[in-house]
Short mmCIF file of C-alpha atoms in Angstrom, two decimals:
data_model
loop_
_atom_site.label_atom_id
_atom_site.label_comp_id
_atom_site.label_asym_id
_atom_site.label_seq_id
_atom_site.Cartn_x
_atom_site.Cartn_y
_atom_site.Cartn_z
CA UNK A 457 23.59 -15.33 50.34
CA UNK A 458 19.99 -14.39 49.94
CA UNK A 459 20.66 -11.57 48.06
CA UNK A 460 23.36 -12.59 44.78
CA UNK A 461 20.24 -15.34 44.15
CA UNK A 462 17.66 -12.52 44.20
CA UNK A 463 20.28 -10.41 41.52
CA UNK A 464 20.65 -13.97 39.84
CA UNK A 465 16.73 -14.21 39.33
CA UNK A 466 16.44 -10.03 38.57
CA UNK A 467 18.55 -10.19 35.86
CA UNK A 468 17.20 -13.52 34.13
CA UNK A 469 13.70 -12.06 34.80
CA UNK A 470 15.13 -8.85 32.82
CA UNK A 471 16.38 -11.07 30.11
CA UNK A 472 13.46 -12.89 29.28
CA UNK A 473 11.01 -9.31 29.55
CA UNK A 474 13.61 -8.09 26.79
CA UNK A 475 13.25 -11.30 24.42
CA UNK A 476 9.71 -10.84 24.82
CA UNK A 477 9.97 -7.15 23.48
CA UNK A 478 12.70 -7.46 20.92
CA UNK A 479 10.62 -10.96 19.35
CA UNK A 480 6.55 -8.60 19.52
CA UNK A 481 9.08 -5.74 18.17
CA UNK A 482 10.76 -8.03 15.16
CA UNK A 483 7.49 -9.74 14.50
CA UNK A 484 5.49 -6.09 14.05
CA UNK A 485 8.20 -5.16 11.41
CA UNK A 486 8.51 -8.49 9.80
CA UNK A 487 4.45 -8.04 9.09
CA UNK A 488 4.72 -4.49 8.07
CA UNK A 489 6.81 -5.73 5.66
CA UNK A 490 4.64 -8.28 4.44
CA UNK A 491 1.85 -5.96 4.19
CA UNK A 492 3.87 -2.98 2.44
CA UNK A 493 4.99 -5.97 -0.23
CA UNK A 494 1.35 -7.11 -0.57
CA UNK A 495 0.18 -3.64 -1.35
CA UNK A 496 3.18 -2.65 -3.79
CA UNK A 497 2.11 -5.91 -6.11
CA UNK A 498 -1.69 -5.08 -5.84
CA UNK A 499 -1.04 -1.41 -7.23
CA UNK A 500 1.76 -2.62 -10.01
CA UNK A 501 -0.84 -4.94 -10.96
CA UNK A 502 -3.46 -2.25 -10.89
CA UNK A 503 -1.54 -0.27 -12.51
CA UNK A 504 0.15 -2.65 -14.83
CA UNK A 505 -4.30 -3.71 -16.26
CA UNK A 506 -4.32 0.42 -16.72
CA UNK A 507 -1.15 0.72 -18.57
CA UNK A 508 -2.12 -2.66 -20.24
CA UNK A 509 -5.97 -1.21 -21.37
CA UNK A 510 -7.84 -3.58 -19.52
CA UNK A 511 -9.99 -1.31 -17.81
CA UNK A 512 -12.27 -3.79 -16.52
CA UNK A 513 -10.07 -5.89 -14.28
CA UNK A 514 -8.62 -2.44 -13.03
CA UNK A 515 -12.10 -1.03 -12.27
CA UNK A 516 -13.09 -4.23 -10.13
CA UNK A 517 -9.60 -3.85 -8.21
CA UNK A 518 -10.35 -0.30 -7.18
CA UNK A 519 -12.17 0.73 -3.85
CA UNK A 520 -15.28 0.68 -3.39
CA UNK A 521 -15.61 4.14 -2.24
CA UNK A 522 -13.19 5.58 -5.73
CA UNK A 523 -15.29 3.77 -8.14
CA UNK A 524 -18.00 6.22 -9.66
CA UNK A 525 -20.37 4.91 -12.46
CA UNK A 526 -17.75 6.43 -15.48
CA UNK A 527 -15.07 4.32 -14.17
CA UNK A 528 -13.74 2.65 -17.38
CA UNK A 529 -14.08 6.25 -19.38
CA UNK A 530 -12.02 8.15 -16.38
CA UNK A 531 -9.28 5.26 -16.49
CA UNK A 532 -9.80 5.65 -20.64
CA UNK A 533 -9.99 8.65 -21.06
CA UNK A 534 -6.99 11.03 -21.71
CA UNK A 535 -3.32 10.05 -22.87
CA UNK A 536 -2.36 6.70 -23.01
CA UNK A 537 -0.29 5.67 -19.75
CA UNK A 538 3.29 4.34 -21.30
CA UNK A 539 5.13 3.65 -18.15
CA UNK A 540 5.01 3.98 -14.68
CA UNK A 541 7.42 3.70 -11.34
CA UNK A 542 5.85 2.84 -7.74
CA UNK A 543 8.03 3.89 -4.95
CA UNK A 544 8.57 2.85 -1.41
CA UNK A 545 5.61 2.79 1.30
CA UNK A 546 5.37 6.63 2.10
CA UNK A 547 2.82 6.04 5.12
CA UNK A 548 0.12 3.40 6.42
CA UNK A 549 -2.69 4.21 8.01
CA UNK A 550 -5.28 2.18 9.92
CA UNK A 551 -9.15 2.23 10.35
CA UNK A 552 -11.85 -0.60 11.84
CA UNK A 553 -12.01 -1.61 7.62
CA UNK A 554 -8.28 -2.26 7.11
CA UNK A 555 -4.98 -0.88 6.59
CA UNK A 556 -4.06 1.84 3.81
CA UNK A 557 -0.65 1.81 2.86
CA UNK A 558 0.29 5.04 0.73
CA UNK A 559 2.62 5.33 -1.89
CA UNK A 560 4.35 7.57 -4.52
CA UNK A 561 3.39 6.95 -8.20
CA UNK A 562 4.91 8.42 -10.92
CA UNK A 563 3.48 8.10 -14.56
CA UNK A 564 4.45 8.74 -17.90
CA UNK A 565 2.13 9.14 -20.58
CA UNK A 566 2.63 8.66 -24.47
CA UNK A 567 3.38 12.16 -25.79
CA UNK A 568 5.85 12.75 -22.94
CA UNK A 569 3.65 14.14 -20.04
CA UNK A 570 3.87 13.01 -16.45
CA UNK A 571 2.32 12.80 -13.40
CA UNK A 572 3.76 12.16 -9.36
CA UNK A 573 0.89 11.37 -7.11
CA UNK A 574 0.21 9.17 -4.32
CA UNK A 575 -2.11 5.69 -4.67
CA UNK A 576 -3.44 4.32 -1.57
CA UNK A 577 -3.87 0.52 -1.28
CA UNK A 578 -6.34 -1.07 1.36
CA UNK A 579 -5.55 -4.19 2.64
CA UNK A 580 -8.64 -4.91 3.82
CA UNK A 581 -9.94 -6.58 7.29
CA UNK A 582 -11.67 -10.08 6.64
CA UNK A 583 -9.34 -11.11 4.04
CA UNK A 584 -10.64 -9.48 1.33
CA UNK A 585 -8.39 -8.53 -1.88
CA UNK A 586 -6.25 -5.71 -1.74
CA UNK A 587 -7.85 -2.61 -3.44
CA UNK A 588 -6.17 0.45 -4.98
CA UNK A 589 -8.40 3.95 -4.35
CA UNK A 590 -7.90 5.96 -7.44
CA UNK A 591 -10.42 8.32 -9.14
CA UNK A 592 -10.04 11.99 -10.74
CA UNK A 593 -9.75 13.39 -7.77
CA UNK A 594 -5.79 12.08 -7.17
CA UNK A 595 -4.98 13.05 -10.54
CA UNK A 596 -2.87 15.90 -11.21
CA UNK A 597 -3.84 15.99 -14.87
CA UNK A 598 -7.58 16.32 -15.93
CA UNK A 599 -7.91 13.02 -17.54
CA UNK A 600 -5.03 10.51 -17.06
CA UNK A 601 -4.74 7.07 -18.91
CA UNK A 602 -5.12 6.17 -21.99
CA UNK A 603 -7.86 7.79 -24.33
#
């Protein structure tokens, strides 16, 4: 009889181990969700201060490491940005300052030009704001935004 109660106890041992994965498994997902959502507002609202003219809100939401001392005339210079469509987490990344979650941008500018590139938002360690790293560099044009 010794051994249906060791089965008995096998199998609700099993059980609980796969609770325990499926609920660290759901719980991983649930905050990579959280985080991707987090990120998409920062960079519509980023984006939305650009498209908007206010360059220095937009400037103080960027990265640290993007800015560079012409800020405001990079994100002014060029043709005005009209409209502007942020697609679905492409990738997310991880480093001992925070997680950068990458996405697909594409912008129209008045006088019908366009742009796809990809943004990168840190959400950084510490709780610290979210911050979009933009600069010339990610720009397929020479001088996006509005001029």
């Amino acid at each position: 009889m010794a051994r249906p109660r060791r089965s008995a106890w096998l199998a609700v041992l099993l059980i609980c181990c796969l609770i325990g994965v499926w609920s660290f498994v759901s719980k991983g997902h649930a905050a990579k969700e959280r985080d991707e959502a987090r990120a998409r507002a920062a960079l519509v609202s980023y984006l939305d201060l650009v498209r908007g003219r206010n360059w220095m809100k937009a400037c103080a939401m960027q990265d640290d490491s993007s800015r560079d001392s012409d800020c405001e005339a990079f994100l002014s210079s060029g043709p005005r940005l009209v409209t502007f469509d942020v697609g679905s987490a492409r990738s997310t990344s991880w480093n001992t300052e925070g997680t950068f979650i990458t996405f697909p941008v594409s912008l129209i500018y008045a006088g019908g030009g366009h742009e796809f590139i990809e943004l990168k938002v840190g959400s950084k360690a510490g709780g610290h704001a979210d911050t979009v790293v933009d600069g010339p560099s990610l720009h397929t044009l020479e001088r996006p935004y509005d001029g």
